[in-house]
mmCIF file of C-alpha atoms and ligand atoms in Angstrom:
data_model
loop_
_atom_site.group_PDB
_atom_site.id
_atom_site.type_symbol
_atom_site.label_atom_id
_atom_site.label_comp_id
_atom_site.label_asym_id
_atom_site.label_seq_id
_atom_site.Cartn_x
_atom_site.Cartn_y
_atom_site.Cartn_z
ATOM 1 C CA UNK A 1 20.051 6.975 -26.070
ATOM 2 C CA UNK A 2 16.877 7.044 -28.064
ATOM 3 C CA UNK A 3 14.899 3.741 -27.174
ATOM 4 C CA UNK A 4 12.469 4.169 -29.974
ATOM 5 C CA UNK A 5 9.474 2.576 -28.541
ATOM 6 C CA UNK A 6 7.148 4.600 -30.624
ATOM 7 C CA UNK A 7 4.557 2.224 -32.116
ATOM 8 C CA UNK A 8 5.162 -0.494 -29.334
ATOM 9 C CA UNK A 9 2.095 -1.225 -26.880
ATOM 10 C CA UNK A 10 3.174 -2.023 -23.332
ATOM 11 C CA UNK A 11 1.089 -3.657 -20.453
ATOM 12 C CA UNK A 12 2.742 -3.005 -17.121
ATOM 13 C CA UNK A 13 0.941 -4.911 -14.444
ATOM 14 C CA UNK A 14 0.633 -3.244 -11.068
ATOM 15 C CA UNK A 15 1.395 0.197 -12.473
ATOM 16 C CA UNK A 16 -1.336 1.920 -10.384
ATOM 17 C CA UNK A 17 1.522 2.549 -7.776
ATOM 18 C CA UNK A 18 5.281 2.422 -7.001
ATOM 19 C CA UNK A 19 7.748 0.892 -9.557
ATOM 20 C CA UNK A 20 4.988 0.043 -11.851
ATOM 21 C CA UNK A 21 3.789 3.616 -12.254
ATOM 22 C CA UNK A 22 7.308 4.963 -12.896
ATOM 23 C CA UNK A 23 7.759 2.275 -15.506
ATOM 24 C CA UNK A 24 4.618 3.086 -17.292
ATOM 25 C CA UNK A 25 5.391 6.742 -17.269
ATOM 26 C CA UNK A 26 8.790 6.138 -18.656
ATOM 27 C CA UNK A 27 7.730 3.846 -21.480
ATOM 28 C CA UNK A 28 5.243 6.372 -22.311
ATOM 29 C CA UNK A 29 7.724 9.134 -22.379
ATOM 30 C CA UNK A 30 9.756 6.928 -24.610
ATOM 31 C CA UNK A 31 6.971 6.581 -27.052
ATOM 32 C CA UNK A 32 5.137 3.554 -26.145
ATOM 33 C CA UNK A 33 1.429 3.313 -25.908
ATOM 34 C CA UNK A 34 0.817 1.975 -22.232
ATOM 35 C CA UNK A 35 -1.810 0.049 -20.616
ATOM 36 C CA UNK A 36 -1.871 0.970 -16.891
ATOM 37 C CA UNK A 37 -3.126 -1.841 -14.845
ATOM 38 C CA UNK A 38 -4.286 -2.044 -11.291
ATOM 39 C CA UNK A 39 -7.061 -3.520 -9.091
ATOM 40 C CA UNK A 40 -8.013 0.063 -7.681
ATOM 41 C CA UNK A 41 -9.778 1.865 -10.584
ATOM 42 C CA UNK A 42 -9.303 5.352 -9.317
ATOM 43 C CA UNK A 43 -5.391 4.958 -8.540
ATOM 44 C CA UNK A 44 -4.987 3.240 -12.211
ATOM 45 C CA UNK A 45 -6.908 6.061 -13.889
ATOM 46 C CA UNK A 46 -4.857 8.772 -12.161
ATOM 47 C CA UNK A 47 -1.670 7.301 -13.263
ATOM 48 C CA UNK A 48 -3.015 6.932 -16.910
ATOM 49 C CA UNK A 49 -4.242 10.669 -16.745
ATOM 50 C CA UNK A 50 -0.891 11.659 -15.613
ATOM 51 C CA UNK A 51 0.668 10.155 -18.640
ATOM 52 C CA UNK A 52 -1.872 11.647 -21.051
ATOM 53 C CA UNK A 53 -1.402 14.996 -19.395
ATOM 54 C CA UNK A 54 2.287 14.622 -19.900
ATOM 55 C CA UNK A 55 1.601 14.085 -23.823
ATOM 56 C CA UNK A 56 1.763 10.240 -23.828
ATOM 57 C CA UNK A 57 -0.707 7.684 -24.746
ATOM 58 C CA UNK A 58 -2.388 5.585 -21.889
ATOM 59 C CA UNK A 59 -5.194 2.984 -21.438
ATOM 60 C CA UNK A 60 -6.349 1.338 -18.414
ATOM 61 C CA UNK A 61 -7.002 -2.481 -17.343
ATOM 62 C CA UNK A 62 -8.553 -3.196 -14.115
ATOM 63 C CA UNK A 63 -8.438 -6.682 -12.355
ATOM 64 C CA UNK A 64 -7.020 -8.916 -9.762
ATOM 65 C CA UNK A 65 -4.280 -11.147 -11.167
ATOM 66 C CA UNK A 66 -4.516 -13.692 -8.574
ATOM 67 C CA UNK A 67 -7.589 -15.238 -10.328
ATOM 68 C CA UNK A 68 -7.850 -16.543 -13.669
ATOM 69 C CA UNK A 69 -11.086 -14.330 -14.431
ATOM 70 C CA UNK A 70 -9.083 -11.238 -13.163
ATOM 71 C CA UNK A 71 -6.270 -12.106 -15.659
ATOM 72 C CA UNK A 72 -8.705 -12.787 -18.412
ATOM 73 C CA UNK A 73 -10.276 -9.407 -17.907
ATOM 74 C CA UNK A 74 -6.807 -7.591 -17.954
ATOM 75 C CA UNK A 75 -5.633 -9.483 -21.010
ATOM 76 C CA UNK A 76 -8.840 -8.605 -22.742
ATOM 77 C CA UNK A 77 -8.735 -5.044 -21.901
ATOM 78 C CA UNK A 78 -5.187 -4.743 -22.948
ATOM 79 C CA UNK A 79 -5.354 -6.586 -26.186
ATOM 80 C CA UNK A 80 -8.690 -4.682 -27.169
ATOM 81 C CA UNK A 81 -6.544 -1.697 -28.434
ATOM 82 C CA UNK A 82 -4.268 -3.991 -30.451
ATOM 83 C CA UNK A 83 -1.271 -6.205 -29.556
ATOM 84 C CA UNK A 84 0.937 -6.097 -26.829
ATOM 85 C CA UNK A 85 4.565 -6.168 -27.540
ATOM 86 C CA UNK A 86 5.930 -5.506 -24.020
ATOM 87 C CA UNK A 87 4.630 -7.251 -21.070
ATOM 88 C CA UNK A 88 6.182 -6.210 -17.618
ATOM 89 C CA UNK A 89 5.218 -8.515 -14.898
ATOM 90 C CA UNK A 90 5.333 -6.167 -11.984
ATOM 91 C CA UNK A 91 2.287 -6.649 -9.899
ATOM 92 C CA UNK A 92 2.911 -8.082 -6.490
ATOM 93 C CA UNK A 93 2.449 -7.751 -2.784
ATOM 94 C CA UNK A 94 4.754 -8.064 0.164
ATOM 95 C CA UNK A 95 4.518 -7.846 3.987
ATOM 96 C CA UNK A 96 7.211 -7.999 6.603
ATOM 97 C CA UNK A 97 5.961 -10.740 8.627
ATOM 98 C CA UNK A 98 8.313 -13.236 10.551
ATOM 99 C CA UNK A 99 8.568 -17.182 10.119
ATOM 100 C CA UNK A 100 6.386 -17.928 12.918
ATOM 101 C CA UNK A 101 3.574 -15.986 11.194
ATOM 102 C CA UNK A 102 4.152 -17.200 7.705
ATOM 103 C CA UNK A 103 1.748 -20.005 7.680
ATOM 104 C CA UNK A 104 1.539 -22.492 4.821
ATOM 105 C CA UNK A 105 -1.579 -20.563 3.702
ATOM 106 C CA UNK A 106 0.305 -17.388 3.825
ATOM 107 C CA UNK A 107 3.046 -19.033 1.503
ATOM 108 C CA UNK A 108 0.314 -20.241 -0.750
ATOM 109 C CA UNK A 109 -1.329 -17.131 -1.291
ATOM 110 C CA UNK A 110 1.843 -15.190 -1.587
ATOM 111 C CA UNK A 111 3.196 -17.626 -4.371
ATOM 112 C CA UNK A 112 -0.381 -17.240 -6.085
ATOM 113 C CA UNK A 113 -0.217 -13.286 -6.076
ATOM 114 C CA UNK A 114 3.461 -12.976 -6.803
ATOM 115 C CA UNK A 115 4.284 -15.752 -9.066
ATOM 116 C CA UNK A 116 1.227 -17.071 -10.549
ATOM 117 C CA UNK A 117 -0.169 -13.783 -11.415
ATOM 118 C CA UNK A 118 2.895 -13.333 -13.915
ATOM 119 C CA UNK A 119 2.339 -16.833 -15.163
ATOM 120 C CA UNK A 120 -1.259 -16.056 -16.028
ATOM 121 C CA UNK A 121 -0.247 -13.067 -17.963
ATOM 122 C CA UNK A 122 2.621 -14.840 -19.869
ATOM 123 C CA UNK A 123 0.063 -17.554 -20.947
ATOM 124 C CA UNK A 124 -2.208 -14.802 -22.209
ATOM 125 C CA UNK A 125 0.239 -12.395 -23.803
ATOM 126 C CA UNK A 126 3.355 -14.120 -24.657
ATOM 127 C CA UNK A 127 1.719 -16.524 -27.423
ATOM 128 C CA UNK A 128 0.663 -13.608 -29.832
ATOM 129 C CA UNK A 129 4.101 -11.813 -29.277
ATOM 130 C CA UNK A 130 5.708 -15.362 -30.553
ATOM 131 C CA UNK A 131 3.436 -15.555 -33.492
ATOM 132 C CA UNK A 132 4.278 -11.954 -34.456
ATOM 133 C CA UNK A 133 7.892 -12.431 -33.985
ATOM 134 C CA UNK A 134 8.819 -9.610 -31.773
ATOM 135 C CA UNK A 135 8.123 -9.223 -27.967
ATOM 136 C CA UNK A 136 9.680 -8.426 -24.568
ATOM 137 C CA UNK A 137 8.635 -10.127 -21.438
ATOM 138 C CA UNK A 138 10.194 -8.224 -18.541
ATOM 139 C CA UNK A 139 9.859 -9.798 -14.861
ATOM 140 C CA UNK A 140 10.291 -7.697 -11.719
ATOM 141 C CA UNK A 141 12.316 -9.860 -9.426
ATOM 142 C CA UNK A 142 14.464 -8.874 -6.514
ATOM 143 C CA UNK A 143 17.650 -9.080 -4.533
ATOM 144 C CA UNK A 144 15.834 -11.209 -1.754
ATOM 145 C CA UNK A 145 15.865 -13.874 -4.475
ATOM 146 C CA UNK A 146 19.656 -14.187 -4.076
ATOM 147 C CA UNK A 147 20.157 -12.973 -0.540
ATOM 148 C CA UNK A 148 17.017 -13.894 1.441
ATOM 149 C CA UNK A 149 16.550 -12.174 4.755
ATOM 150 C CA UNK A 150 15.365 -13.947 8.072
ATOM 151 C CA UNK A 151 11.881 -12.633 7.988
ATOM 152 C CA UNK A 152 9.097 -12.757 5.109
ATOM 153 C CA UNK A 153 10.674 -16.074 3.866
ATOM 154 C CA UNK A 154 7.414 -16.640 1.779
ATOM 155 C CA UNK A 155 7.951 -13.407 -0.199
ATOM 156 C CA UNK A 156 11.743 -13.975 -0.559
ATOM 157 C CA UNK A 157 11.020 -17.348 -2.290
ATOM 158 C CA UNK A 158 8.646 -15.898 -4.564
ATOM 159 C CA UNK A 159 11.358 -13.420 -5.972
ATOM 160 C CA UNK A 160 13.550 -16.552 -6.545
ATOM 161 C CA UNK A 161 10.820 -18.219 -8.400
ATOM 162 C CA UNK A 162 10.391 -15.211 -10.518
ATOM 163 C CA UNK A 163 13.940 -15.183 -11.519
ATOM 164 C CA UNK A 164 13.792 -18.939 -12.238
ATOM 165 C CA UNK A 165 10.691 -18.883 -14.466
ATOM 166 C CA UNK A 166 11.852 -15.905 -16.425
ATOM 167 C CA UNK A 167 15.026 -17.745 -17.554
ATOM 168 C CA UNK A 168 13.152 -20.893 -18.359
ATOM 169 C CA UNK A 169 10.839 -18.709 -20.418
ATOM 170 C CA UNK A 170 13.904 -17.272 -22.378
ATOM 171 C CA UNK A 171 14.942 -21.037 -23.294
ATOM 172 C CA UNK A 172 11.358 -21.615 -24.413
ATOM 173 C CA UNK A 173 11.280 -18.488 -26.561
ATOM 174 C CA UNK A 174 14.468 -19.372 -28.382
ATOM 175 C CA UNK A 175 14.586 -18.125 -31.912
ATOM 176 C CA UNK A 176 11.261 -16.375 -31.777
ATOM 177 C CA UNK A 177 12.174 -12.747 -31.556
ATOM 178 C CA UNK A 178 10.735 -12.623 -27.942
ATOM 179 C CA UNK A 179 13.006 -12.026 -25.213
ATOM 180 C CA UNK A 180 12.574 -12.823 -21.336
ATOM 181 C CA UNK A 181 14.603 -10.925 -18.619
ATOM 182 C CA UNK A 182 14.551 -9.981 -15.171
ATOM 183 C CA UNK A 183 15.193 -6.656 -13.473
ATOM 184 C CA UNK A 184 16.088 -7.267 -9.829
ATOM 185 C CA UNK A 185 15.721 -4.209 -7.681
ATOM 186 C CA UNK A 186 17.132 -3.626 -4.225
ATOM 187 C CA UNK A 187 15.339 -1.694 -1.629
ATOM 188 C CA UNK A 188 13.428 0.915 -3.629
ATOM 189 C CA UNK A 189 11.831 4.111 -1.972
ATOM 190 C CA UNK A 190 8.017 3.583 -2.749
ATOM 191 C CA UNK A 191 5.479 4.687 -0.224
ATOM 192 C CA UNK A 192 5.135 1.534 1.772
ATOM 193 C CA UNK A 193 8.860 1.235 2.175
ATOM 194 C CA UNK A 194 9.337 4.722 3.368
ATOM 195 C CA UNK A 195 6.401 4.060 5.913
ATOM 196 C CA UNK A 196 7.949 0.914 7.103
ATOM 197 C CA UNK A 197 11.355 2.539 7.503
ATOM 198 C CA UNK A 198 9.733 5.500 9.277
ATOM 199 C CA UNK A 199 7.822 3.227 11.694
ATOM 200 C CA UNK A 200 10.764 0.966 12.747
ATOM 201 C CA UNK A 201 13.193 4.122 12.942
ATOM 202 C CA UNK A 202 12.763 4.766 16.596
ATOM 203 C CA UNK A 203 13.490 1.123 17.502
ATOM 204 C CA UNK A 204 16.769 1.334 15.608
ATOM 205 C CA UNK A 205 17.808 4.681 16.802
ATOM 206 C CA UNK A 206 17.496 6.168 13.257
ATOM 207 C CA UNK A 207 16.544 9.864 14.067
ATOM 208 C CA UNK A 208 16.379 13.375 12.344
ATOM 209 C CA UNK A 209 15.017 14.354 9.196
ATOM 210 C CA UNK A 210 13.888 11.797 6.645
ATOM 211 C CA UNK A 211 17.248 12.277 4.680
ATOM 212 C CA UNK A 212 19.109 11.431 7.972
ATOM 213 C CA UNK A 213 16.779 8.505 8.609
ATOM 214 C CA UNK A 214 17.353 7.108 5.099
ATOM 215 C CA UNK A 215 21.075 7.312 5.513
ATOM 216 C CA UNK A 216 21.271 5.433 8.769
ATOM 217 C CA UNK A 217 18.696 2.950 7.591
ATOM 218 C CA UNK A 218 20.785 2.425 4.541
ATOM 219 C CA UNK A 219 23.916 1.788 6.675
ATOM 220 C CA UNK A 220 22.361 -0.465 9.025
ATOM 221 C CA UNK A 221 19.721 -2.361 6.862
ATOM 222 C CA UNK A 222 20.718 -2.395 3.246
ATOM 223 C CA UNK A 223 24.329 -1.470 3.000
ATOM 224 C CA UNK A 224 25.195 -0.592 -0.537
ATOM 225 C CA UNK A 225 27.794 1.170 -2.489
ATOM 226 C CA UNK A 226 25.618 4.146 -3.361
ATOM 227 C CA UNK A 227 24.532 4.841 0.096
ATOM 228 C CA UNK A 228 20.856 5.430 -0.348
ATOM 229 C CA UNK A 229 17.585 3.388 -1.403
ATOM 230 C CA UNK A 230 17.014 3.352 -4.991
ATOM 231 C CA UNK A 231 14.217 5.253 -6.712
ATOM 232 C CA UNK A 232 11.219 3.629 -8.783
ATOM 233 C CA UNK A 233 12.722 5.694 -11.792
ATOM 234 C CA UNK A 234 15.927 3.834 -11.691
ATOM 235 C CA UNK A 235 14.383 0.363 -12.069
ATOM 236 C CA UNK A 236 12.012 1.749 -14.807
ATOM 237 C CA UNK A 237 15.143 2.880 -16.650
ATOM 238 C CA UNK A 238 16.455 -0.763 -16.896
ATOM 239 C CA UNK A 239 13.080 -1.972 -17.788
ATOM 240 C CA UNK A 240 12.924 0.544 -20.609
ATOM 241 C CA UNK A 241 16.131 -0.521 -21.985
ATOM 242 C CA UNK A 242 15.405 -4.164 -21.972
ATOM 243 C CA UNK A 243 12.047 -3.190 -23.684
ATOM 244 C CA UNK A 244 13.985 -1.621 -26.711
ATOM 245 C CA UNK A 245 15.676 -3.193 -29.731
ATOM 246 C CA UNK A 246 18.913 -2.051 -28.088
ATOM 247 C CA UNK A 247 18.507 -4.928 -25.899
ATOM 248 C CA UNK A 248 17.726 -7.429 -28.850
ATOM 249 C CA UNK A 249 20.866 -9.707 -27.712
ATOM 250 C CA UNK A 250 19.846 -9.840 -23.967
ATOM 251 C CA UNK A 251 17.605 -12.728 -22.908
ATOM 252 C CA UNK A 252 17.452 -14.808 -19.846
ATOM 253 C CA UNK A 253 19.581 -12.052 -18.023
ATOM 254 C CA UNK A 254 19.093 -10.631 -14.501
ATOM 255 C CA UNK A 255 19.899 -6.864 -14.375
ATOM 256 C CA UNK A 256 20.303 -5.872 -10.734
ATOM 257 C CA UNK A 257 19.218 -2.259 -9.889
ATOM 258 C CA UNK A 258 20.276 -2.377 -6.170
ATOM 259 C CA UNK A 259 23.265 0.005 -5.680
ATOM 260 C CA UNK A 260 25.455 -2.955 -5.262
ATOM 261 C CA UNK A 261 23.583 -4.388 -2.222
ATOM 262 C CA UNK A 262 23.878 -7.888 -3.649
ATOM 263 C CA UNK A 263 27.494 -8.694 -2.978
ATOM 264 C CA UNK A 264 28.119 -11.937 -5.291
ATOM 265 C CA UNK A 265 30.033 -11.564 -8.368
ATOM 266 C CA UNK A 266 27.688 -13.596 -10.534
HETATM 267 N N1 NAP P 1 9.825 -1.528 -3.649
HETATM 268 C C1 NAP P 1 10.919 -2.447 -3.616
HETATM 269 O O1 NAP P 1 11.843 -2.087 -2.786
HETATM 270 C C2 NAP P 1 10.811 -3.628 -4.335
HETATM 271 C C3 NAP P 1 12.051 -4.637 -4.359
HETATM 272 C C4 NAP P 1 12.178 -5.815 -4.965
HETATM 273 C C5 NAP P 1 11.068 -5.965 -5.658
HETATM 274 N N2 NAP P 1 9.776 -5.281 -5.807
HETATM 275 C C6 NAP P 1 8.701 -5.927 -6.469
HETATM 276 O O2 NAP P 1 8.245 -4.704 -7.288
HETATM 277 C C7 NAP P 1 6.806 -4.952 -7.660
HETATM 278 C C8 NAP P 1 6.294 -3.658 -7.383
HETATM 279 O O3 NAP P 1 6.429 -3.299 -5.853
HETATM 280 P P1 NAP P 1 6.010 -1.885 -5.557
HETATM 281 O O4 NAP P 1 6.985 -1.697 -4.146
HETATM 282 O O5 NAP P 1 6.096 -0.772 -6.431
HETATM 283 O O6 NAP P 1 4.578 -2.030 -4.641
HETATM 284 P P2 NAP P 1 3.444 -1.166 -4.521
HETATM 285 O O7 NAP P 1 3.721 0.152 -4.576
HETATM 286 O O8 NAP P 1 2.678 -1.781 -3.438
HETATM 287 O O9 NAP P 1 2.688 -1.703 -6.060
HETATM 288 C C9 NAP P 1 2.138 -2.760 -6.094
HETATM 289 C C10 NAP P 1 1.378 -3.015 -7.375
HETATM 290 O O10 NAP P 1 0.941 -4.230 -7.539
HETATM 291 C C11 NAP P 1 -0.481 -4.283 -7.717
HETATM 292 N N3 NAP P 1 -1.111 -5.631 -7.133
HETATM 293 C C12 NAP P 1 -0.972 -5.936 -6.015
HETATM 294 N N4 NAP P 1 -1.577 -7.249 -5.968
HETATM 295 C C13 NAP P 1 -2.156 -7.541 -7.023
HETATM 296 C C14 NAP P 1 -3.163 -8.361 -7.406
HETATM 297 N N5 NAP P 1 -3.409 -9.576 -6.794
HETATM 298 N N6 NAP P 1 -3.606 -8.417 -8.738
HETATM 299 C C15 NAP P 1 -3.334 -7.397 -9.406
HETATM 300 N N7 NAP P 1 -2.463 -6.393 -9.114
HETATM 301 C C16 NAP P 1 -1.836 -6.356 -7.868
HETATM 302 C C17 NAP P 1 -0.951 -3.156 -6.943
HETATM 303 O O11 NAP P 1 -2.224 -2.630 -7.624
HETATM 304 P P3 NAP P 1 -3.458 -2.095 -6.873
HETATM 305 O O12 NAP P 1 -2.862 -1.524 -5.615
HETATM 306 O O13 NAP P 1 -4.199 -1.175 -7.606
HETATM 307 O O14 NAP P 1 -4.337 -3.307 -6.381
HETATM 308 C C18 NAP P 1 0.063 -2.012 -7.319
HETATM 309 O O15 NAP P 1 -0.169 -1.346 -8.586
HETATM 310 C C19 NAP P 1 6.465 -6.059 -6.649
HETATM 311 O O16 NAP P 1 6.090 -7.258 -7.475
HETATM 312 C C20 NAP P 1 7.500 -6.272 -5.686
HETATM 313 O O17 NAP P 1 7.701 -7.672 -5.183
HETATM 314 C C21 NAP P 1 9.647 -4.198 -5.054
#
């Protein structure tokens, strides 16, 4: 399927690493000019350079989206080269702390980083999209929004907030040519997830090669119909589809990329 993103400009927040980096690479491979974003300039530049080396077009924007000043800097850098047609709100942080350690301060800071960062970018980028009559706002949510686990309640709740605000935004953007949707990953194998699984493997009795540990962890921890963790490129593929004209009739939707981890029918 040709997604025909040539001529579109995309800002992928948190694309210095993980799901965001895979998404930036795929959007660029599909023809979009991509603004790679992160707080860490070296990592961010490395992703942009890899896109350019592969024949794509990429720029960078650096800033901490947990502050208004950081969001201003990122929006200004992204818009300096032209309008942004596709905003992927992906930046976020997670830990694995239990309820007893998740203080009110931890909840507030997590909400700021994981929810308000995206809101800041919507305020700065979606208005011009609306005026141009075409745009895509794609929010990365997560299965823990629907099926929260016992630990990291502050993080689970931020994913639910992301799902909720993205649907509200779709209603707000009615008739404008701008859509708002969610891609909701299950457990995806990024560096930090592999490190976490490796660190807790002995306690769970998951032994052997990484492939054997992944199979055992999948069965015990994130049972799904495919039998493995997802890959960043699989999340990126859903984002790329939603970013295209092929998805013009989809707004306010939540597309799960979780191997069937979430068991509800709706
Ligand atoms: N991996 C999964 O299994 C999974 C599942 C469901 C949902 N998600 C969501 O997917 C998104 C990406 O996760 P990931 O696993 O790819 O994580 P990751 O590898 O840790 O990447 C996180 C990205 O967000 C950026 N970031 C973090 N805090 C930021 C801040 N305050 N301001 C600006 N940028 C910030 C980081 O930039 P720098 O490091 O350059 O600062 C990095 O580029 C997150 O929002 C996460 O909640 C992940």
